[in-house]
């Protein structure tokens, strides 16, 4: 009888696991068009990621519940520990790869170094960055630029603070992908034209990309190949482009 009760409990647990919504976190601070809180309704998430991923998971027979009240570093830690199933927009780096499984990239970006026009830096590669004082945004990874936490002042909480710190001379440069700055605030403000701000490419920095991530070895990670296939199909059918246009207008994907 004890064996039968134990078997019944195991079956019930498996059934519960199949029907429970899976969870995903993101960074609302990334802003439009990607992910943001609805004005006047701070608990309601909106954006391209909201329109894109829950319907794709639904095609796999999975309900996805979005959690948007975690700083991104905590989001990734919660995914790695299994507390949350997925993070929706993570760059790859070797340290993250120790604990997280990555989907195929679904958006690739172009690396740049930003500096003051009055102090043009002769930086053309990653090695040149180490000769100067750099700023970064809290919670972001810069491993693809060859920079670790000890190489940057990562006190800025948003891109406005990052630009201001640079222009005030509190650092000599910051690194970021040009599309991120272009798309910030939906391109309504041309931040690339900010007086005193200049930027240049870095020849040996691999273009980073957004991935969906899950804890390595988890049931959630086993879904990632199917999710890759669902995204590829949605791209072929024009669904991804439609979602992007709704949130980003004329901005290029």
Coordinates of N, CA and C in Angstrom, one line a residue:
X1 N 0.8 -1.2 0.0 CA 0.0 0.0 0.0 C 0.9 1.3 0.0
X2 N 1.9 1.2 0.8 CA 2.8 2.4 0.9 C 3.5 2.7 -0.5
X3 N 3.8 1.6 -1.2 CA 4.4 1.7 -2.5 C 3.4 2.3 -3.5
X4 N 2.1 1.9 -3.4 CA 1.1 2.4 -4.3 C 0.8 3.9 -4.0
X5 N 0.8 4.3 -2.7 CA 0.6 5.7 -2.4 C 1.8 6.5 -2.9
X6 N 3.0 6.0 -2.7 CA 4.2 6.7 -3.2 C 4.1 6.9 -4.7
X7 N 3.7 5.9 -5.5 CA 3.5 6.0 -6.9 C 2.5 7.0 -7.3
X8 N 1.4 7.0 -6.6 CA 0.3 7.9 -6.9 C 0.8 9.4 -6.6
X9 N 1.6 9.6 -5.6 CA 2.1 10.9 -5.3 C 3.0 11.4 -6.4
X10 N 3.9 10.4 -6.9 CA 4.8 10.7 -8.0 C 4.1 11.1 -9.2
X11 N 3.0 10.4 -9.6 CA 2.2 10.7 -10.8 C 1.6 12.0 -10.6
X12 N 1.0 12.3 -9.4 CA 0.4 13.6 -9.2 C 1.4 14.8 -9.4
X13 N 2.5 14.6 -8.8 CA 3.6 15.6 -8.9 C 4.0 15.9 -10.4
X14 N 4.1 14.8 -11.1 CA 4.5 14.9 -12.5 C 3.4 15.7 -13.3
X15 N 2.1 15.3 -13.0 CA 1.0 16.0 -13.7 C 1.0 17.5 -13.3
X16 N 1.2 17.8 -12.0 CA 1.2 19.2 -11.7 C 2.3 19.9 -12.4
X17 N 3.5 19.3 -12.6 CA 4.6 20.0 -13.2 C 4.2 20.2 -14.7
X18 N 3.4 19.4 -15.3 CA 3.1 19.5 -16.7 C 2.2 20.7 -16.9
X19 N 1.3 20.9 -15.9 CA 0.2 21.9 -16.2 C 0.6 23.3 -15.6
X20 N 1.5 23.3 -14.7 CA 1.8 24.6 -14.0 C 2.5 25.6 -15.1
X21 N 2.1 26.9 -15.0 CA 2.8 27.8 -15.9 C 4.3 27.8 -15.6
X22 N 5.1 27.9 -16.7 CA 6.5 28.2 -16.5 C 6.7 29.7 -16.4
X23 N 7.8 30.1 -15.8 CA 8.0 31.5 -15.5 C 9.2 32.0 -16.2
X24 N 9.2 33.3 -16.5 CA 10.3 33.9 -17.2 C 10.4 35.4 -16.7
X25 N 11.7 35.8 -16.5 CA 11.9 37.1 -16.1 C 12.7 37.9 -17.1
X26 N 12.6 39.2 -17.1 CA 13.3 40.1 -18.0 C 13.7 41.3 -17.3
X27 N 14.1 42.3 -18.0 CA 14.5 43.6 -17.4 C 13.7 44.7 -17.9
X28 N 12.6 45.1 -17.2 CA 11.8 46.2 -17.7 C 12.5 47.5 -18.0
X29 N 13.7 47.6 -17.3 CA 14.5 48.8 -17.5 C 15.1 48.9 -18.8
X30 N 15.1 47.8 -19.6 CA 15.6 47.8 -20.9 C 14.8 48.7 -21.8
X31 N 13.5 48.9 -21.4 CA 12.7 49.9 -22.1 C 12.1 49.5 -23.4
X32 N 11.2 50.4 -23.9 CA 10.6 50.2 -25.3 C 11.7 50.1 -26.3
X33 N 11.6 49.3 -27.4 CA 10.4 48.5 -27.7 C 10.5 47.1 -27.0
X34 N 11.5 46.8 -26.2 CA 11.7 45.4 -25.8 C 10.8 45.0 -24.7
X35 N 11.0 45.7 -23.5 CA 10.2 45.3 -22.3 C 10.1 46.5 -21.4
X36 N 8.9 46.8 -21.0 CA 8.7 48.0 -20.1 C 7.4 47.8 -19.4
X37 N 7.3 48.6 -18.3 CA 6.0 48.6 -17.5 C 5.1 49.6 -18.2
X38 N 3.8 49.3 -18.2 CA 2.8 50.2 -18.8 C 2.6 51.4 -17.9
X39 N 2.7 52.6 -18.5 CA 2.5 53.8 -17.7 C 1.1 53.8 -17.1
X40 N 1.1 54.1 -15.7 CA -0.2 54.1 -15.0 C -0.5 52.7 -14.5
X41 N 0.1 51.7 -15.0 CA -0.2 50.3 -14.5 C 1.2 49.6 -14.3
X42 N 1.9 50.0 -13.3 CA 3.3 49.6 -13.1 C 3.5 48.1 -13.0
X43 N 2.5 47.3 -12.7 CA 2.6 45.9 -12.6 C 2.4 45.2 -14.0
X44 N 2.0 45.9 -15.0 CA 1.7 45.3 -16.3 C 2.8 45.5 -17.2
X45 N 3.4 44.4 -17.7 CA 4.5 44.5 -18.7 C 4.0 44.6 -20.1
X46 N 4.7 45.3 -20.9 CA 4.4 45.5 -22.3 C 5.7 45.4 -23.1
X47 N 5.6 45.3 -24.4 CA 6.7 45.3 -25.3 C 6.8 44.1 -26.2
X48 N 7.8 44.2 -27.1 CA 8.1 43.1 -28.1 C 8.2 41.7 -27.4
X49 N 9.0 41.6 -26.3 CA 9.2 40.3 -25.7 C 7.9 39.8 -25.2
X50 N 7.0 40.6 -24.7 CA 5.7 40.2 -24.2 C 4.8 39.6 -25.3
X51 N 4.9 40.3 -26.5 CA 4.1 39.8 -27.6 C 4.7 38.5 -28.3
X52 N 6.0 38.4 -28.2 CA 6.7 37.4 -28.9 C 6.7 36.0 -28.1
X53 N 7.2 36.0 -26.9 CA 7.5 34.7 -26.3 C 6.4 34.0 -25.7
X54 N 5.4 34.6 -25.0 CA 4.3 33.7 -24.5 C 3.5 33.0 -25.6
X55 N 3.2 33.7 -26.7 CA 2.5 32.9 -27.8 C 3.4 31.8 -28.4
X56 N 4.7 32.0 -28.4 CA 5.6 30.9 -29.0 C 5.6 29.7 -28.0
X57 N 5.7 30.0 -26.7 CA 5.6 28.9 -25.7 C 4.2 28.2 -25.8
X58 N 3.2 29.0 -26.0 CA 1.8 28.4 -26.1 C 1.8 27.4 -27.3
X59 N 2.5 27.7 -28.4 CA 2.6 26.7 -29.5 C 3.2 25.4 -29.1
X60 N 4.0 25.4 -28.0 CA 4.6 24.2 -27.5 C 3.8 23.6 -26.4
X61 N 2.6 24.2 -26.2 CA 1.7 23.6 -25.1 C 2.1 24.1 -23.8
X62 N 2.8 25.2 -23.6 CA 3.3 25.7 -22.4 C 2.8 27.1 -22.1
X63 N 2.2 27.3 -20.9 CA 1.8 28.7 -20.5 C 3.0 29.3 -19.9
X64 N 3.3 30.6 -20.3 CA 4.5 31.3 -19.7 C 4.0 32.5 -19.0
X65 N 4.4 32.6 -17.7 CA 4.1 33.7 -16.8 C 5.3 34.6 -16.7
X66 N 5.1 35.9 -17.0 CA 6.2 36.8 -17.0 C 6.4 37.5 -15.6
X67 N 7.6 37.6 -15.2 CA 7.9 38.3 -13.9 C 8.8 39.4 -14.2
X68 N 8.4 40.6 -13.9 CA 9.2 41.8 -14.3 C 9.7 42.7 -13.2
X69 N 9.7 42.2 -11.9 CA 10.1 43.0 -10.8 C 11.4 42.7 -10.2
X70 N 12.3 42.0 -11.0 CA 13.6 41.6 -10.6 C 14.7 42.4 -11.3
X71 N 15.7 43.0 -10.7 CA 16.9 43.4 -11.4 C 17.5 42.3 -12.2
X72 N 18.1 42.6 -13.3 CA 18.5 41.5 -14.2 C 19.5 40.5 -13.6
X73 N 20.4 41.0 -12.7 CA 21.4 40.1 -12.1 C 20.6 39.1 -11.2
X74 N 19.6 39.6 -10.5 CA 18.8 38.6 -9.7 C 18.0 37.7 -10.5
X75 N 17.5 38.2 -11.6 CA 16.8 37.4 -12.6 C 17.6 36.2 -13.0
X76 N 18.9 36.4 -13.4 CA 19.7 35.4 -13.9 C 20.1 34.4 -12.8
X77 N 20.3 34.9 -11.6 CA 20.6 34.0 -10.4 C 19.4 33.1 -10.1
X78 N 18.2 33.7 -10.2 CA 17.0 32.9 -10.0 C 16.8 31.8 -11.0
X79 N 17.1 32.1 -12.3 CA 17.1 31.1 -13.3 C 18.1 30.0 -13.1
X80 N 19.3 30.4 -12.8 CA 20.4 29.4 -12.5 C 20.1 28.5 -11.4
X81 N 19.3 29.0 -10.4 CA 19.0 28.2 -9.2 C 17.7 27.4 -9.4
X82 N 17.0 27.6 -10.5 CA 15.8 26.9 -10.8 C 14.5 27.6 -10.2
X83 N 14.7 28.7 -9.5 CA 13.5 29.4 -8.9 C 12.6 30.0 -10.0
X84 N 13.2 30.4 -11.1 CA 12.5 30.9 -12.3 C 13.0 30.1 -13.5
X85 N 12.1 29.8 -14.4 CA 12.5 28.9 -15.5 C 13.3 29.5 -16.6
X86 N 13.0 30.7 -17.0 CA 13.7 31.3 -18.1 C 14.1 32.8 -17.8
X87 N 15.1 33.3 -18.5 CA 15.3 34.7 -18.7 C 15.2 35.0 -20.2
X88 N 14.7 36.1 -20.5 CA 14.3 36.3 -21.9 C 15.3 37.0 -22.8
X89 N 16.2 37.7 -22.3 CA 17.1 38.5 -23.1 C 18.5 38.6 -22.5
X90 N 19.2 37.5 -22.6 CA 20.6 37.5 -22.0 C 21.7 37.3 -23.0
X91 N 22.7 38.1 -22.8 CA 23.9 37.9 -23.6 C 24.7 36.7 -23.1
X92 N 25.4 36.0 -24.0 CA 26.3 34.9 -23.5 C 27.6 35.4 -23.0
X93 N 28.1 34.8 -21.9 CA 29.5 34.9 -21.6 C 29.9 33.6 -20.9
X94 N 31.2 33.3 -20.8 CA 31.6 32.0 -20.3 C 31.2 31.7 -18.9
X95 N 31.1 32.8 -18.1 CA 30.7 32.6 -16.7 C 29.2 32.2 -16.6
X96 N 28.4 32.9 -17.4 CA 27.0 32.5 -17.5 C 26.8 31.1 -18.0
X97 N 27.7 30.7 -19.0 CA 27.6 29.4 -19.6 C 27.8 28.3 -18.7
X98 N 28.4 28.5 -17.5 CA 28.7 27.4 -16.5 C 27.4 27.0 -15.9
X99 N 26.4 27.8 -15.8 CA 25.2 27.5 -15.1 C 23.9 27.6 -16.0
X100 N 24.0 28.2 -17.1 CA 22.8 28.5 -18.0 C 23.0 27.8 -19.3
X101 N 21.9 27.3 -19.9 CA 21.7 26.8 -21.2 C 21.1 27.9 -22.1
X102 N 21.6 28.1 -23.3 CA 21.2 29.2 -24.2 C 20.5 28.8 -25.4
X103 N 19.4 29.5 -25.7 CA 18.7 29.3 -27.0 C 19.7 29.8 -28.1
X104 N 19.3 29.5 -29.4 CA 20.0 30.2 -30.5 C 19.7 31.7 -30.4
X105 N 20.7 32.5 -30.9 CA 20.5 34.0 -30.8 C 19.2 34.4 -31.6
X106 N 18.5 35.3 -31.1 CA 17.3 35.8 -31.8 C 17.5 37.3 -32.2
X107 N 18.5 38.0 -31.7 CA 18.8 39.4 -32.1 C 20.3 39.6 -31.9
X108 N 21.0 40.1 -32.9 CA 22.4 40.3 -32.8 C 22.7 41.8 -32.9
X109 N 23.7 42.3 -32.1 CA 23.9 43.7 -32.0 C 25.4 44.1 -32.4
X110 N 25.6 45.4 -32.6 CA 26.9 45.9 -33.1 C 27.7 46.6 -32.0
X111 N 28.8 46.1 -31.6 CA 29.6 46.7 -30.5 C 30.2 48.0 -30.9
X112 N 30.2 49.0 -29.9 CA 30.9 50.3 -30.1 C 31.5 50.7 -28.8
X113 N 32.5 51.6 -29.0 CA 33.0 52.3 -27.8 C 32.6 53.8 -27.9
X114 N 32.1 54.4 -26.8 CA 31.6 55.8 -26.8 C 32.5 56.6 -26.0
X115 N 32.8 57.8 -26.4 CA 33.8 58.7 -25.7 C 33.4 60.1 -26.0
X116 N 34.1 61.0 -25.4 CA 33.9 62.5 -25.6 C 34.6 62.9 -26.8
X117 N 33.9 63.7 -27.6 CA 34.5 64.3 -28.8 C 35.7 65.1 -28.5
X118 N 35.7 65.8 -27.3 CA 36.8 66.6 -26.9 C 38.0 65.8 -26.5
X119 N 37.8 64.5 -26.2 CA 38.9 63.6 -25.9 C 38.8 62.4 -26.7
X120 N 39.0 62.5 -28.0 CA 38.9 61.3 -28.9 C 40.0 60.2 -28.5
X121 N 39.5 59.0 -28.3 CA 40.4 57.9 -27.8 C 40.8 57.1 -29.0
X122 N 42.0 56.8 -29.1 CA 42.5 56.0 -30.2 C 42.4 54.5 -29.8
X123 N 41.2 54.0 -29.8 CA 40.9 52.7 -29.4 C 40.3 51.9 -30.5
X124 N 41.0 50.9 -31.0 CA 40.4 50.1 -32.1 C 40.1 48.7 -31.8
X125 N 40.6 48.2 -30.6 CA 40.3 46.8 -30.2 C 40.2 46.7 -28.7
X126 N 39.9 45.5 -28.2 CA 39.6 45.3 -26.8 C 40.8 45.7 -25.9
X127 N 42.0 45.4 -26.3 CA 43.2 45.7 -25.5 C 43.3 47.1 -25.2
X128 N 42.9 48.0 -26.1 CA 43.0 49.4 -25.9 C 42.1 50.0 -24.8
X129 N 41.0 49.2 -24.5 CA 40.1 49.7 -23.5 C 40.7 49.7 -22.1
X130 N 41.7 48.8 -21.8 CA 42.2 48.7 -20.5 C 43.1 49.9 -20.1
X131 N 43.5 50.7 -21.1 CA 44.3 51.8 -20.8 C 43.6 53.0 -20.3
X132 N 42.2 52.9 -20.3 CA 41.4 54.1 -19.9 C 40.4 53.7 -18.9
X133 N 39.7 54.7 -18.2 CA 38.7 54.4 -17.2 C 37.4 54.3 -17.9
X134 N 36.7 53.1 -17.7 CA 35.4 52.9 -18.3 C 34.3 52.9 -17.3
X135 N 33.1 53.2 -17.9 CA 31.8 53.1 -17.1 C 31.0 52.0 -17.7
X136 N 30.1 51.5 -17.0 CA 29.1 50.5 -17.4 C 27.8 50.6 -16.7
X137 N 26.8 49.9 -17.2 CA 25.5 49.9 -16.6 C 25.4 48.8 -15.6
X138 N 24.8 49.0 -14.4 CA 24.6 48.0 -13.4 C 23.9 46.8 -13.9
X139 N 24.4 45.6 -13.7 CA 23.7 44.4 -14.1 C 24.1 43.9 -15.5
X140 N 24.8 44.7 -16.3 CA 25.1 44.3 -17.6 C 26.4 43.5 -17.6
X141 N 26.6 42.6 -18.6 CA 27.9 41.9 -18.8 C 28.6 42.6 -20.0
X142 N 29.9 42.7 -19.8 CA 30.8 43.3 -20.8 C 31.9 42.3 -21.2
X143 N 31.7 41.0 -20.9 CA 32.7 40.0 -21.2 C 33.1 40.0 -22.6
X144 N 32.2 40.3 -23.5 CA 32.5 40.2 -25.0 C 33.4 41.4 -25.3
X145 N 33.5 42.4 -24.5 CA 34.5 43.4 -24.7 C 35.8 43.1 -24.0
X146 N 35.9 42.0 -23.3 CA 37.1 41.6 -22.6 C 37.2 42.3 -21.3
X147 N 36.1 42.8 -20.7 CA 36.0 43.5 -19.5 C 35.3 42.8 -18.4
X148 N 35.8 42.7 -17.2 CA 35.2 42.1 -16.1 C 34.7 43.1 -15.1
X149 N 34.0 42.7 -14.0 CA 33.5 43.7 -13.1 C 34.5 44.6 -12.5
X150 N 35.8 44.2 -12.4 CA 36.8 45.1 -11.8 C 37.3 46.1 -12.8
X151 N 36.9 46.0 -14.0 CA 37.4 46.9 -15.1 C 36.6 48.2 -15.3
X152 N 35.4 48.2 -14.7 CA 34.4 49.3 -15.0 C 33.8 49.8 -13.8
X153 N 33.4 51.0 -13.8 CA 32.5 51.6 -12.8 C 31.1 51.4 -13.3
X154 N 30.4 50.4 -12.7 CA 29.1 50.0 -13.1 C 28.0 50.6 -12.2
X155 N 28.2 51.8 -11.8 CA 27.2 52.5 -10.9 C 26.0 53.0 -11.6
X156 N 26.1 53.2 -13.0 CA 25.0 53.8 -13.7 C 23.8 52.8 -13.7
X157 N 22.6 53.3 -13.5 CA 21.4 52.4 -13.5 C 20.6 52.5 -14.8
X158 N 21.0 53.4 -15.6 CA 20.3 53.5 -16.9 C 21.2 54.2 -17.9
X159 N 20.8 54.3 -19.2 CA 21.7 54.8 -20.2 C 21.9 56.3 -20.1
X160 N 20.8 57.0 -19.6 CA 21.0 58.4 -19.3 C 22.1 58.7 -18.4
X161 N 22.1 58.0 -17.3 CA 23.2 58.2 -16.3 C 24.6 57.8 -16.9
X162 N 24.6 56.8 -17.7 CA 25.8 56.4 -18.4 C 26.4 57.5 -19.2
X163 N 25.6 58.1 -20.1 CA 26.0 59.2 -20.9 C 26.4 60.4 -20.1
X164 N 25.7 60.7 -19.1 CA 26.0 61.9 -18.2 C 27.3 61.7 -17.6
X165 N 27.6 60.5 -17.0 CA 28.9 60.3 -16.3 C 30.0 60.4 -17.3
X166 N 29.9 59.9 -18.5 CA 30.9 60.1 -19.5 C 31.2 61.6 -19.8
X167 N 30.1 62.3 -20.1 CA 30.3 63.7 -20.5 C 30.8 64.6 -19.4
X168 N 30.5 64.2 -18.1 CA 31.0 64.9 -17.0 C 32.5 64.6 -16.6
X169 N 33.0 63.6 -17.4 CA 34.4 63.3 -17.2 C 34.7 62.3 -16.1
X170 N 33.7 61.6 -15.6 CA 33.8 60.6 -14.5 C 34.4 59.3 -15.0
X171 N 34.4 59.2 -16.3 CA 35.1 58.1 -17.0 C 35.5 58.5 -18.4
X172 N 36.3 57.7 -19.0 CA 36.8 58.1 -20.4 C 36.0 57.5 -21.5
X173 N 35.3 56.4 -21.2 CA 34.5 55.7 -22.2 C 33.4 54.8 -21.6
X174 N 32.4 54.5 -22.4 CA 31.6 53.3 -22.1 C 31.4 52.5 -23.4
X175 N 31.2 51.2 -23.2 CA 31.0 50.4 -24.4 C 29.5 49.9 -24.4
X176 N 28.9 49.9 -25.5 CA 27.5 49.5 -25.7 C 27.3 49.2 -27.2
X177 N 26.2 48.5 -27.4 CA 25.9 48.2 -28.8 C 25.1 49.4 -29.4
X178 N 25.4 49.7 -30.7 CA 24.9 50.9 -31.2 C 23.4 50.9 -31.4
X179 N 22.8 49.7 -31.6 CA 21.4 49.5 -31.8 C 20.6 49.8 -30.4
X180 N 21.3 49.5 -29.3 CA 20.7 49.7 -28.0 C 20.5 51.3 -27.8
X181 N 21.5 52.0 -28.1 CA 21.4 53.5 -28.0 C 20.4 54.1 -29.0
X182 N 20.4 53.5 -30.2 CA 19.5 54.0 -31.3 C 18.0 53.8 -30.9
X183 N 17.8 52.6 -30.3 CA 16.4 52.2 -30.0 C 15.9 52.7 -28.7
X184 N 16.8 53.1 -27.8 CA 16.4 53.7 -26.5 C 15.4 54.8 -26.7
X185 N 14.3 54.7 -25.9 CA 13.2 55.7 -26.0 C 12.6 55.7 -27.4
X186 N 12.6 54.5 -28.0 CA 12.0 54.3 -29.3 C 12.6 55.2 -30.4
X187 N 13.8 55.7 -30.2 CA 14.4 56.5 -31.3 C 13.8 57.9 -31.3
X188 N 12.9 58.2 -30.4 CA 12.3 59.6 -30.4 C 13.3 60.7 -30.1
X189 N 14.4 60.3 -29.4 CA 15.5 61.2 -29.1 C 16.7 60.6 -29.8
X190 N 17.4 61.4 -30.6 CA 18.6 60.9 -31.3 C 19.8 61.0 -30.3
X191 N 19.9 60.0 -29.5 CA 21.0 60.1 -28.5 C 22.4 60.0 -29.1
X192 N 22.5 59.5 -30.3 CA 23.8 59.4 -31.0 C 24.2 60.8 -31.4
X193 N 23.3 61.7 -31.4 CA 23.6 63.1 -31.8 C 23.8 64.0 -30.6
X194 N 23.9 63.4 -29.4 CA 24.1 64.2 -28.1 C 25.4 65.0 -28.3
X195 N 25.3 66.3 -28.0 CA 26.5 67.2 -28.2 C 27.6 66.7 -27.3
X196 N 28.8 66.5 -27.9 CA 30.0 66.1 -27.2 C 30.2 64.6 -27.1
X197 N 29.2 63.8 -27.7 CA 29.3 62.4 -27.7 C 29.8 61.8 -29.0
X198 N 30.8 60.9 -29.0 CA 31.3 60.3 -30.2 C 31.4 58.8 -30.0
X199 N 31.5 58.0 -31.1 CA 31.6 56.6 -30.9 C 32.4 56.0 -32.1
X200 N 32.9 54.8 -31.9 CA 33.6 54.1 -33.0 C 33.5 52.6 -32.8
X201 N 33.7 51.8 -33.9 CA 33.7 50.4 -33.7 C 34.9 49.8 -33.1
X202 N 34.8 48.6 -32.7 CA 36.0 47.8 -32.1 C 36.2 46.6 -33.0
X203 N 37.3 46.4 -33.5 CA 37.5 45.5 -34.6 C 37.5 44.0 -34.1
X204 N 37.8 43.7 -32.9 CA 37.9 42.4 -32.5 C 36.9 41.9 -31.4
X205 N 35.8 42.7 -31.3 CA 34.7 42.3 -30.4 C 33.6 41.6 -31.2
X206 N 33.3 40.4 -30.7 CA 32.3 39.6 -31.4 C 30.9 40.2 -31.1
X207 N 30.1 40.3 -32.1 CA 28.8 40.9 -31.9 C 28.0 40.0 -30.9
X208 N 27.5 40.6 -29.8 CA 26.7 39.9 -28.8 C 25.2 39.7 -29.4
X209 N 24.5 38.9 -28.7 CA 23.1 38.6 -29.1 C 22.2 38.3 -27.9
X210 N 21.0 38.5 -28.1 CA 20.0 38.1 -27.1 C 19.7 36.6 -27.3
X211 N 19.6 35.9 -26.1 CA 19.2 34.5 -26.1 C 18.1 34.4 -25.0
X212 N 17.3 33.4 -25.1 CA 16.5 32.9 -24.0 C 17.4 31.9 -23.2
X213 N 17.4 31.9 -21.9 CA 18.3 31.0 -21.1 C 17.5 30.3 -20.0
X214 N 18.0 29.1 -19.7 CA 17.4 28.3 -18.6 C 18.5 27.6 -17.9
X215 N 18.3 27.1 -16.7 CA 19.3 26.4 -15.9 C 19.8 25.2 -16.7
X216 N 21.1 25.0 -16.7 CA 21.6 23.8 -17.4 C 21.1 22.6 -16.8
X217 N 20.7 21.6 -17.6 CA 20.2 20.3 -17.1 C 18.8 20.3 -16.7
X218 N 18.1 21.5 -16.7 CA 16.7 21.5 -16.3 C 15.7 21.1 -17.3
X219 N 14.5 20.8 -16.9 CA 13.4 20.5 -17.8 C 13.2 21.7 -18.8
X220 N 13.3 22.9 -18.2 CA 13.1 24.1 -19.0 C 14.2 24.2 -20.1
X221 N 15.4 23.8 -19.8 CA 16.5 23.8 -20.9 C 16.2 22.9 -22.0
X222 N 15.5 21.8 -21.7 CA 15.1 20.8 -22.7 C 14.1 21.4 -23.7
X223 N 13.4 22.4 -23.4 CA 12.5 23.1 -24.3 C 13.1 24.0 -25.3
X224 N 14.4 24.4 -25.0 CA 15.0 25.4 -25.9 C 15.1 25.1 -27.3
X225 N 15.5 23.8 -27.7 CA 15.5 23.5 -29.2 C 14.2 23.6 -29.8
X226 N 13.1 23.2 -29.1 CA 11.8 23.4 -29.7 C 11.4 24.9 -29.8
X227 N 11.8 25.6 -28.8 CA 11.6 27.1 -28.9 C 12.3 27.7 -30.0
X228 N 13.6 27.3 -30.3 CA 14.3 27.8 -31.5 C 13.5 27.5 -32.7
X229 N 13.0 26.3 -32.9 CA 12.2 26.0 -34.1 C 11.0 26.8 -34.2
X230 N 10.3 27.1 -33.1 CA 9.1 27.9 -33.1 C 9.4 29.3 -33.5
X231 N 10.5 29.8 -33.0 CA 10.9 31.2 -33.4 C 11.3 31.2 -34.9
X232 N 12.0 30.3 -35.4 CA 12.4 30.2 -36.8 C 11.1 30.2 -37.7
X233 N 10.1 29.4 -37.3 CA 8.9 29.4 -38.1 C 8.1 30.7 -38.0
X234 N 8.1 31.3 -36.8 CA 7.4 32.6 -36.7 C 8.1 33.7 -37.5
X235 N 9.4 33.6 -37.6 CA 10.2 34.5 -38.5 C 9.8 34.3 -39.9
X236 N 9.7 33.1 -40.4 CA 9.4 32.8 -41.8 C 8.0 33.3 -42.1
X237 N 7.1 33.2 -41.2 CA 5.7 33.6 -41.4 C 5.5 35.1 -41.2
X238 N 6.5 35.8 -40.8 CA 6.4 37.3 -40.7 C 5.8 37.7 -39.3
X239 N 5.6 36.8 -38.4 CA 5.0 37.1 -37.1 C 6.0 37.9 -36.3
X240 N 7.2 37.6 -36.3 CA 8.2 38.4 -35.5 C 8.3 39.8 -36.0
X241 N 8.3 40.0 -37.4 CA 8.3 41.3 -37.9 C 7.1 42.1 -37.5
X242 N 5.9 41.5 -37.5 CA 4.7 42.2 -37.1 C 4.8 42.6 -35.6
X243 N 5.2 41.8 -34.8 CA 5.4 42.1 -33.4 C 6.3 43.3 -33.2
X244 N 7.5 43.2 -33.9 CA 8.5 44.3 -33.8 C 7.9 45.6 -34.3
X245 N 7.2 45.6 -35.4 CA 6.7 46.9 -36.0 C 5.7 47.5 -35.0
X246 N 4.9 46.7 -34.4 CA 3.9 47.2 -33.4 C 4.5 48.0 -32.3
X247 N 5.7 47.5 -31.8 CA 6.3 48.2 -30.7 C 7.4 49.1 -31.1
X248 N 8.1 48.9 -32.2 CA 9.2 49.6 -32.6 C 9.0 50.6 -33.8
X249 N 7.9 50.5 -34.4 CA 7.6 51.3 -35.6 C 8.6 51.1 -36.7
X250 N 9.3 52.2 -37.1 CA 10.2 52.1 -38.2 C 11.6 51.7 -37.8
X251 N 11.8 51.5 -36.5 CA 13.2 51.1 -36.1 C 13.5 49.7 -36.7
X252 N 14.7 49.5 -37.2 CA 15.1 48.3 -37.8 C 15.3 47.2 -36.7
X253 N 15.0 46.0 -37.0 CA 15.1 44.9 -36.1 C 16.6 44.5 -36.1

